[in-house]
PDB file of C-alpha atoms in Angstrom:
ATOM      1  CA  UNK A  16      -5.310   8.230  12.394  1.00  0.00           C
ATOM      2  CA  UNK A  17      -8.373   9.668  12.700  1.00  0.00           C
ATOM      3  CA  UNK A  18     -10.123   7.315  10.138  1.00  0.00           C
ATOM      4  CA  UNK A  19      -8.293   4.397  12.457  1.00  0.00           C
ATOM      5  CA  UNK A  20      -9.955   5.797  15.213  1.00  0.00           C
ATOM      6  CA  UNK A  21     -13.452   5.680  13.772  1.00  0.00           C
ATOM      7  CA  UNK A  22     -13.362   1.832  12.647  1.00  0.00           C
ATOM      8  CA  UNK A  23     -11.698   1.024  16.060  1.00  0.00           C
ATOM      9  CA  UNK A  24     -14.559   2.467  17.650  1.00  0.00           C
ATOM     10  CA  UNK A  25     -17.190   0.652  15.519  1.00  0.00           C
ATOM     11  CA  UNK A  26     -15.266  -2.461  16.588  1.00  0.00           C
ATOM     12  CA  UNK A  27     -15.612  -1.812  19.953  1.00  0.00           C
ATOM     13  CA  UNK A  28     -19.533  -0.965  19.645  1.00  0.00           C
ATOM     14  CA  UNK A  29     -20.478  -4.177  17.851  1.00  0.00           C
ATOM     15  CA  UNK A  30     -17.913  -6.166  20.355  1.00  0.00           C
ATOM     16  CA  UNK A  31     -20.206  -4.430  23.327  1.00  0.00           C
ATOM     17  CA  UNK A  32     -23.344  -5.180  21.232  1.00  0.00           C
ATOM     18  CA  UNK A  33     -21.775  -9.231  21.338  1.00  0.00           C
ATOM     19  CA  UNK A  34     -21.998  -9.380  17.167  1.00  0.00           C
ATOM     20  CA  UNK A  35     -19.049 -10.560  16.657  1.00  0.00           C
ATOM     21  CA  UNK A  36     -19.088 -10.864  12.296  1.00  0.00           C
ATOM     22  CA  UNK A  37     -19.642  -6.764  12.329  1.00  0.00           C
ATOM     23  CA  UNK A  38     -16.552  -6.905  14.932  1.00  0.00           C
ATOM     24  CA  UNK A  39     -14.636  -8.968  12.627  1.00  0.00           C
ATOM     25  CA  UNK A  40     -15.553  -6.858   9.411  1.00  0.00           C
ATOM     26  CA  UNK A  41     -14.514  -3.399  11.631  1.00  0.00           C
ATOM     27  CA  UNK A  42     -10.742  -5.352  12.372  1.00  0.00           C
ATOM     28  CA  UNK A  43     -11.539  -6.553   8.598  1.00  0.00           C
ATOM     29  CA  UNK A  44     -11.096  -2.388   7.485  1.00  0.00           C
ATOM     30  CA  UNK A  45      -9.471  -1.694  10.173  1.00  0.00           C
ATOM     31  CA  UNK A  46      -6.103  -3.817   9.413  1.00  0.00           C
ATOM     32  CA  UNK A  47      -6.593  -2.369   5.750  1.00  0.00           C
ATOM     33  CA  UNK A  48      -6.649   0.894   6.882  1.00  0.00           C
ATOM     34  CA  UNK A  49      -3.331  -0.066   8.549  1.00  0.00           C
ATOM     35  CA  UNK A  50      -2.104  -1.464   5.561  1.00  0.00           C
ATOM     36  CA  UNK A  51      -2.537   1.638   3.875  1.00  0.00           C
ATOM     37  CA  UNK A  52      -1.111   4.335   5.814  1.00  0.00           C
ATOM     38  CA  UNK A  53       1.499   1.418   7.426  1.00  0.00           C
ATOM     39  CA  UNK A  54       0.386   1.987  10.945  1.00  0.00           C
ATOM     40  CA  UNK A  55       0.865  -0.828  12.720  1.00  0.00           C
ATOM     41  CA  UNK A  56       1.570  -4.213  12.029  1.00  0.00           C
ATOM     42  CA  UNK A  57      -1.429  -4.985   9.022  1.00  0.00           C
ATOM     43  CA  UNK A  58      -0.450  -8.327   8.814  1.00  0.00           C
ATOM     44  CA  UNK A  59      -1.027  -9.247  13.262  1.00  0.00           C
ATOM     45  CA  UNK A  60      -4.797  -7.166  12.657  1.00  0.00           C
ATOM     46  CA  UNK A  61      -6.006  -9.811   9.514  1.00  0.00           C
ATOM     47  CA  UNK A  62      -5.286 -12.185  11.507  1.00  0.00           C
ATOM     48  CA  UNK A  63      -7.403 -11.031  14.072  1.00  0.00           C
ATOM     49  CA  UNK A  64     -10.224 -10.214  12.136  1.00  0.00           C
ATOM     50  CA  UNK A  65      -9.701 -13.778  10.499  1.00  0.00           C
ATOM     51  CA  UNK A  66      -9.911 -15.368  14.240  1.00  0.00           C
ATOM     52  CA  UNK A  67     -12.885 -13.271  15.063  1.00  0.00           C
ATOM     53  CA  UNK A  68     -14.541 -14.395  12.044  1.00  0.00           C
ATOM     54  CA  UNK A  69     -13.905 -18.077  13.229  1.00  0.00           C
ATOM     55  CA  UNK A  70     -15.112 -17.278  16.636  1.00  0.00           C
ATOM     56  CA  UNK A  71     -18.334 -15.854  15.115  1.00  0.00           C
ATOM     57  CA  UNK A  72     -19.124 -19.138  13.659  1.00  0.00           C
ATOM     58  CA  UNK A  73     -18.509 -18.554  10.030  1.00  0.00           C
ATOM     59  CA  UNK A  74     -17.035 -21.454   8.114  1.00  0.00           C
ATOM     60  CA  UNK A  75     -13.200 -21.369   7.764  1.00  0.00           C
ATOM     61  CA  UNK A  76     -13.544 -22.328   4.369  1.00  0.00           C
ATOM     62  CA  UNK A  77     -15.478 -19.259   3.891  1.00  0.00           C
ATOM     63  CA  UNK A  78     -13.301 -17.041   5.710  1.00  0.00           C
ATOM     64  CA  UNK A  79     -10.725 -17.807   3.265  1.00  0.00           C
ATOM     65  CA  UNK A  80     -12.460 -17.496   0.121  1.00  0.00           C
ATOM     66  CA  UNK A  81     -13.061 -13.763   1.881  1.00  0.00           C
ATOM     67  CA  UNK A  82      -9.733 -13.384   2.497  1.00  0.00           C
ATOM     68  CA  UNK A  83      -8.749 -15.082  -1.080  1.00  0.00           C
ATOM     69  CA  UNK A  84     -10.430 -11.747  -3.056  1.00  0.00           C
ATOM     70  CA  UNK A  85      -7.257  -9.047  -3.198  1.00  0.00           C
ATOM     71  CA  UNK A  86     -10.206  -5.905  -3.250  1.00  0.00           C
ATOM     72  CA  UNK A  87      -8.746  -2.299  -3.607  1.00  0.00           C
ATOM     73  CA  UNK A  88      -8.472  -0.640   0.054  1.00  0.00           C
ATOM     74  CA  UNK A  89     -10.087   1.433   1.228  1.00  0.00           C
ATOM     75  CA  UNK A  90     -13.325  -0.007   0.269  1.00  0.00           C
ATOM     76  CA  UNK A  91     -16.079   2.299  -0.636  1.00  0.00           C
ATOM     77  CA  UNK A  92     -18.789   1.076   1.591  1.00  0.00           C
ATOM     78  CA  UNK A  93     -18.513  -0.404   5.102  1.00  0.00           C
ATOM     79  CA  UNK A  94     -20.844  -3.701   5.405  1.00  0.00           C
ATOM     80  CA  UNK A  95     -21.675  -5.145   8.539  1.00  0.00           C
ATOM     81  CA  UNK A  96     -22.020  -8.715   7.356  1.00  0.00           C
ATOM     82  CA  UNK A  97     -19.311 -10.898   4.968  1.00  0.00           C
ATOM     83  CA  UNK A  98     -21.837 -11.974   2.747  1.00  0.00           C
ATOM     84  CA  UNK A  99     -23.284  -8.781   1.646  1.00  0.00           C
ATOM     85  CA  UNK A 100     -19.147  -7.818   1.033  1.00  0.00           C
ATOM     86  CA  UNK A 101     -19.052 -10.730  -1.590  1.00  0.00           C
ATOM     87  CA  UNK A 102     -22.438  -9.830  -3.130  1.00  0.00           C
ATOM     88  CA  UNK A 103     -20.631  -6.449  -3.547  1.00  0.00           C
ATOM     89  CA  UNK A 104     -18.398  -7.750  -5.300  1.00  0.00           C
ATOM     90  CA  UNK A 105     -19.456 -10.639  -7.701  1.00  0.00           C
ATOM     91  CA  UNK A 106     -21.959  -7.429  -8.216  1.00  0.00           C
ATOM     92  CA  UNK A 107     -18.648  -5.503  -9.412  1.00  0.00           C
ATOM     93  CA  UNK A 108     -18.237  -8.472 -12.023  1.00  0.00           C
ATOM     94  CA  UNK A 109     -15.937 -10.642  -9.309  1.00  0.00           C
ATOM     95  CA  UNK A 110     -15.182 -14.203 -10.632  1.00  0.00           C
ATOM     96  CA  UNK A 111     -12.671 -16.974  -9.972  1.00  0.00           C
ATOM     97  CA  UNK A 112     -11.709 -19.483 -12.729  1.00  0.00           C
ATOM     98  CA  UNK A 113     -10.941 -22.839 -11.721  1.00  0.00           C
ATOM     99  CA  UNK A 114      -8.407 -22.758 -14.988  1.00  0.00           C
ATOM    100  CA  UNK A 115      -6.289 -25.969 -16.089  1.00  0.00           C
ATOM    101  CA  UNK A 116      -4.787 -28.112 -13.647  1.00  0.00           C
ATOM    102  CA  UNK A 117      -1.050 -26.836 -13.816  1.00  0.00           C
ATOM    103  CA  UNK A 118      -2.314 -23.305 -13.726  1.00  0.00           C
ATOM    104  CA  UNK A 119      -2.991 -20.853 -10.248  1.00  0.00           C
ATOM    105  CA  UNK A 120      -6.920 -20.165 -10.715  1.00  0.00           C
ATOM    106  CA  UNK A 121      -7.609 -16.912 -12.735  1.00  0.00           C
ATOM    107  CA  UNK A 122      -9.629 -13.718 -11.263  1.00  0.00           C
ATOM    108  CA  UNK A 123     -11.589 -11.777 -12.716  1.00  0.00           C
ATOM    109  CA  UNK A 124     -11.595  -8.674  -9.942  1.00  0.00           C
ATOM    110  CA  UNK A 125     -14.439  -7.031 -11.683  1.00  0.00           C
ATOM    111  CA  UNK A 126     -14.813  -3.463 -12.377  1.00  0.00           C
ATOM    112  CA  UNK A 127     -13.282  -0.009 -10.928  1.00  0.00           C
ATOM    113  CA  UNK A 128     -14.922   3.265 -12.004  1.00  0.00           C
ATOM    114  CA  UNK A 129     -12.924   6.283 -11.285  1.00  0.00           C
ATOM    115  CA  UNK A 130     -14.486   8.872 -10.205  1.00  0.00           C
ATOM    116  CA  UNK A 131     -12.415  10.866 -13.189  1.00  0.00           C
ATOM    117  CA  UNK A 132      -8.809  11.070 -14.864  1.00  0.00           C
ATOM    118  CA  UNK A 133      -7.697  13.606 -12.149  1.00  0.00           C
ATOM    119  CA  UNK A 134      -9.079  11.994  -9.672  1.00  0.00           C
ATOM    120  CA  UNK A 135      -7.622   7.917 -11.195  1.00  0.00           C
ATOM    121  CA  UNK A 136      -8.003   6.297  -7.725  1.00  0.00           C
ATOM    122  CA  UNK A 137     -10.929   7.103  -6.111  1.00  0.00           C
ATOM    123  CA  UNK A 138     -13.932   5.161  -6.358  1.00  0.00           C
ATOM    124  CA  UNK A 139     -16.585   6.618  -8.608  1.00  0.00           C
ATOM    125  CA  UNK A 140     -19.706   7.619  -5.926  1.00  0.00           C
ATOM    126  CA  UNK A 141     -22.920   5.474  -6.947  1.00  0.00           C
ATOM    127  CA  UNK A 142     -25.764   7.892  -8.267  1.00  0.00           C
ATOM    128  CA  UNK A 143     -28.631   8.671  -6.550  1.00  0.00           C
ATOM    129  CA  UNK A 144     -31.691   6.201  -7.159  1.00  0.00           C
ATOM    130  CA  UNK A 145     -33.479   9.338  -7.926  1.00  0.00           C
ATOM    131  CA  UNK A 146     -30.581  10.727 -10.757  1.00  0.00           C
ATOM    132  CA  UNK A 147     -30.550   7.246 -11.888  1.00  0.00           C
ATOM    133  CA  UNK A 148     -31.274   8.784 -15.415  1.00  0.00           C
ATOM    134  CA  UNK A 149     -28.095  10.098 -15.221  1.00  0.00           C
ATOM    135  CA  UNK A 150     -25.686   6.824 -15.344  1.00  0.00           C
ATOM    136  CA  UNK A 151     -26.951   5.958 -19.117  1.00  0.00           C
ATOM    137  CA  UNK A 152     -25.486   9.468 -19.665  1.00  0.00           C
ATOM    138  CA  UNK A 153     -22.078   8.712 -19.166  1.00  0.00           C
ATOM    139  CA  UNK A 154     -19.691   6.958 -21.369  1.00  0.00           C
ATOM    140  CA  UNK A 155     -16.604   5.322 -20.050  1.00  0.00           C
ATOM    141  CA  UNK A 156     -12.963   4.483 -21.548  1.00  0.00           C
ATOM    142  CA  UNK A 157     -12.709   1.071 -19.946  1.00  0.00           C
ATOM    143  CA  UNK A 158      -8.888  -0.730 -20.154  1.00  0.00           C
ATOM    144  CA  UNK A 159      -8.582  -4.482 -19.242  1.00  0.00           C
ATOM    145  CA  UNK A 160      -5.350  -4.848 -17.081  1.00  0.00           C
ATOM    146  CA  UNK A 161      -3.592  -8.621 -16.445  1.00  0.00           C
ATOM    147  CA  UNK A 162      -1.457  -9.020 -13.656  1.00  0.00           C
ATOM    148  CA  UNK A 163       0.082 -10.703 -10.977  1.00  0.00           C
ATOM    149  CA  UNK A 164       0.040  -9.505  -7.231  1.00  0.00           C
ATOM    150  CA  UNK A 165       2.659  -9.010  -4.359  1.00  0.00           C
ATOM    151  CA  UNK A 166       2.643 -10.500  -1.118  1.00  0.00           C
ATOM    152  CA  UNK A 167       2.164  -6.721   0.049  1.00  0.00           C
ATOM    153  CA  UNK A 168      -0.726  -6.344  -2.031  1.00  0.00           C
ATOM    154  CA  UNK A 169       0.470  -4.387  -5.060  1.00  0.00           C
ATOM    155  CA  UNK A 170       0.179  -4.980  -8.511  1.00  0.00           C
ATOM    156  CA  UNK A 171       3.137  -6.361 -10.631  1.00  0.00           C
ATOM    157  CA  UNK A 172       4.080  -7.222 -14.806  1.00  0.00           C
ATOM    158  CA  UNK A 173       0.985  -5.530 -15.470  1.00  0.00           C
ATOM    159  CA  UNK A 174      -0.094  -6.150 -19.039  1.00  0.00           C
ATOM    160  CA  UNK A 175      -3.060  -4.379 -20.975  1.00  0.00           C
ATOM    161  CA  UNK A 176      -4.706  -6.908 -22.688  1.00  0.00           C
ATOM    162  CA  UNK A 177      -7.872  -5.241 -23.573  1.00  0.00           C
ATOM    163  CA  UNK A 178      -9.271  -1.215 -24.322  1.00  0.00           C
ATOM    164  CA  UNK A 179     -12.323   0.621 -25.594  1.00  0.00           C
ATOM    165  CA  UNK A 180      -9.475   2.853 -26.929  1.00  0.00           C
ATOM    166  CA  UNK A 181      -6.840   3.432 -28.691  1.00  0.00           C
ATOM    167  CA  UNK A 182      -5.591   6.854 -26.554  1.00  0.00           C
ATOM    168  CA  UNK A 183      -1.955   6.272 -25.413  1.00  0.00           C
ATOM    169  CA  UNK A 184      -2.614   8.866 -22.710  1.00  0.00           C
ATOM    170  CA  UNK A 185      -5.905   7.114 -21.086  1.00  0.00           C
ATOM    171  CA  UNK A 186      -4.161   3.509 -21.665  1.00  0.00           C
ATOM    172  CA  UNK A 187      -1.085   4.867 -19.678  1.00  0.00           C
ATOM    173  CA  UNK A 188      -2.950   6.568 -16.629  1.00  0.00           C
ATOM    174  CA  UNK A 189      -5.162   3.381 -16.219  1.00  0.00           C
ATOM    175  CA  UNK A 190      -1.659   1.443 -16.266  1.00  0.00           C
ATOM    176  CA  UNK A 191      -0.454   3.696 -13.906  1.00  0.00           C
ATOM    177  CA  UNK A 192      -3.587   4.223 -11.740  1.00  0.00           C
ATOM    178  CA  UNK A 193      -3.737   0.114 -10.701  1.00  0.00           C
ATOM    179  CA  UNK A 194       0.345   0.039 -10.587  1.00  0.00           C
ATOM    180  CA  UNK A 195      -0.384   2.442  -7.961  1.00  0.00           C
ATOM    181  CA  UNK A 196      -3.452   1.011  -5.843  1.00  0.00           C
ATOM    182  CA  UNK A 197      -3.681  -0.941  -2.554  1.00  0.00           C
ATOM    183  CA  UNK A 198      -4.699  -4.112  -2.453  1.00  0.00           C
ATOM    184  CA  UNK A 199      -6.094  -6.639   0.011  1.00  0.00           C
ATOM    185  CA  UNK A 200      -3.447  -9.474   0.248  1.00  0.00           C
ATOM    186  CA  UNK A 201      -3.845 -12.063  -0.552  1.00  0.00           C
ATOM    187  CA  UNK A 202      -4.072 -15.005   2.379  1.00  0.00           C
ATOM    188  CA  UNK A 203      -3.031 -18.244   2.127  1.00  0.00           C
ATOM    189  CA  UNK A 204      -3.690 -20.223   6.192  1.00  0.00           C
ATOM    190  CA  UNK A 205      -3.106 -16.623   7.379  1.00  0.00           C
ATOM    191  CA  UNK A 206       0.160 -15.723   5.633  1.00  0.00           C
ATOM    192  CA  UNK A 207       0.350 -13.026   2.989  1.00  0.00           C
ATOM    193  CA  UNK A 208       1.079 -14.775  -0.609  1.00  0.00           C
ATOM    194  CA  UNK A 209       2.046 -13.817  -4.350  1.00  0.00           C
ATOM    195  CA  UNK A 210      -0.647 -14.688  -6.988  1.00  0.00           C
ATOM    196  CA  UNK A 211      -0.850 -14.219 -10.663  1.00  0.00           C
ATOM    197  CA  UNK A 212      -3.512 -14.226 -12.909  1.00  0.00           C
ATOM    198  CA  UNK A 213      -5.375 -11.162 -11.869  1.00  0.00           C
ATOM    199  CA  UNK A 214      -7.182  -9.170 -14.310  1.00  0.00           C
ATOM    200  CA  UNK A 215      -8.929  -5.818 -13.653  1.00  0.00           C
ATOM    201  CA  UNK A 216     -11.649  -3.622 -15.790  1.00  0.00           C
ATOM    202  CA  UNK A 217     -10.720  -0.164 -14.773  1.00  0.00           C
ATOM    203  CA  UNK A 218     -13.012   2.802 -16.288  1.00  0.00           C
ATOM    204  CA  UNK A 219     -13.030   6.411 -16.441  1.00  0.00           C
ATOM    205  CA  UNK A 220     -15.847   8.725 -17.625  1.00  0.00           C
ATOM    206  CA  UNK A 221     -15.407  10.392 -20.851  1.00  0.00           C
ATOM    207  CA  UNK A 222     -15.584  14.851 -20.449  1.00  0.00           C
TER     208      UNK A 222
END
């Protein structure tokens, strides 16, 4: 609650300030904080941040292709504005193919670094610019994971479809590690919908 508490009150600062795309990106966290711990009703605080987002001028078109993204909650950094969100995460390898016409559109949800195996589900902390030296000294397993998401935003007939390795153990605990993460749903004219097609590149540092 406490976490809640903090993105309710950035809400209410940018809402005082009158910027109302940082408002909508505070309800934005805030309904996935929601989501997570399942207080409250997630799905009533999207749609809020999705009406604030309208109110703010954006697009609706764009709206939804921010809403159409299923990222892992919580996020690791809070941005004030959508677009630097998406930069985020095309930066993270993001990409949506168009694929044939009978066939939902593939995507490509980029990369997740764990932070290590004991640790499988929390984001790997950037390094320092000045221990930037450091990154080329780490080797990851990395495991390519297909699947299909629920309309609550978990993953489903996950399928490994790619691996730097041949380890049971490490193909297992990446299995196991997106089986068991949050995501975004994924909105469809503000209602919560199944999609398939979802791949994932989830790595974990070698020791």
């Amino acid at each position: 609650r406490e976490g809640l508490s903090i993105i309710e009150r950035m809400a209410e600062i940018s809402r005082t300030n009158g910027d109302l795309e940082a408002e909508a990106m505070a309800l934005t966290y805030g309904a996935d904080f929601r989501l997570l711990s399942g207080l409250g009703r997630a799905e009533r605080a999207y749609q809020r941040a999705i009406e604030k987002f309208v109110e703010a001028g954006i697009p609706k078109q764009r709206v939804n292709e921010f809403f159409q993204r299923p990222v892992i909650v919580p996020q690791p950094e809070f941005y004030l504005r959508m677009v630097d969100a998406m930069d985020s995460q095309d930066a993270a390898g993001f990409e949506k193919e168009s694929g044939e016409s009978d066939k939902a559109p593939s995507m490509d949800l980029g990369r997740f670094s764990a932070w290590s195996d004991s640790l499988p589900f929390a984001w790997r902390p950037d390094i320092p610019q000045s221990a930037a030296g450091l990154e080329s000294a780490v080797d990851y397993h990395e495991v390519e994971i297909e699947f299909s998401l629920s309309s609550r935003g978990y993953a489903r007939r996950l399928d490994i479809v790619q691996s730097s390795t041949d380890s049971t153990r490490v193909r297992r605990d990446a299995r196991r590690a997106v089986q068991n993460m949050q995501f975004r749903p994924y909105f469809v004219d503000g209602d919560w919908q199944r999609v398939g097609n979802l791949r994932i590149r989830y790595q974990v540092p070698m020791y």
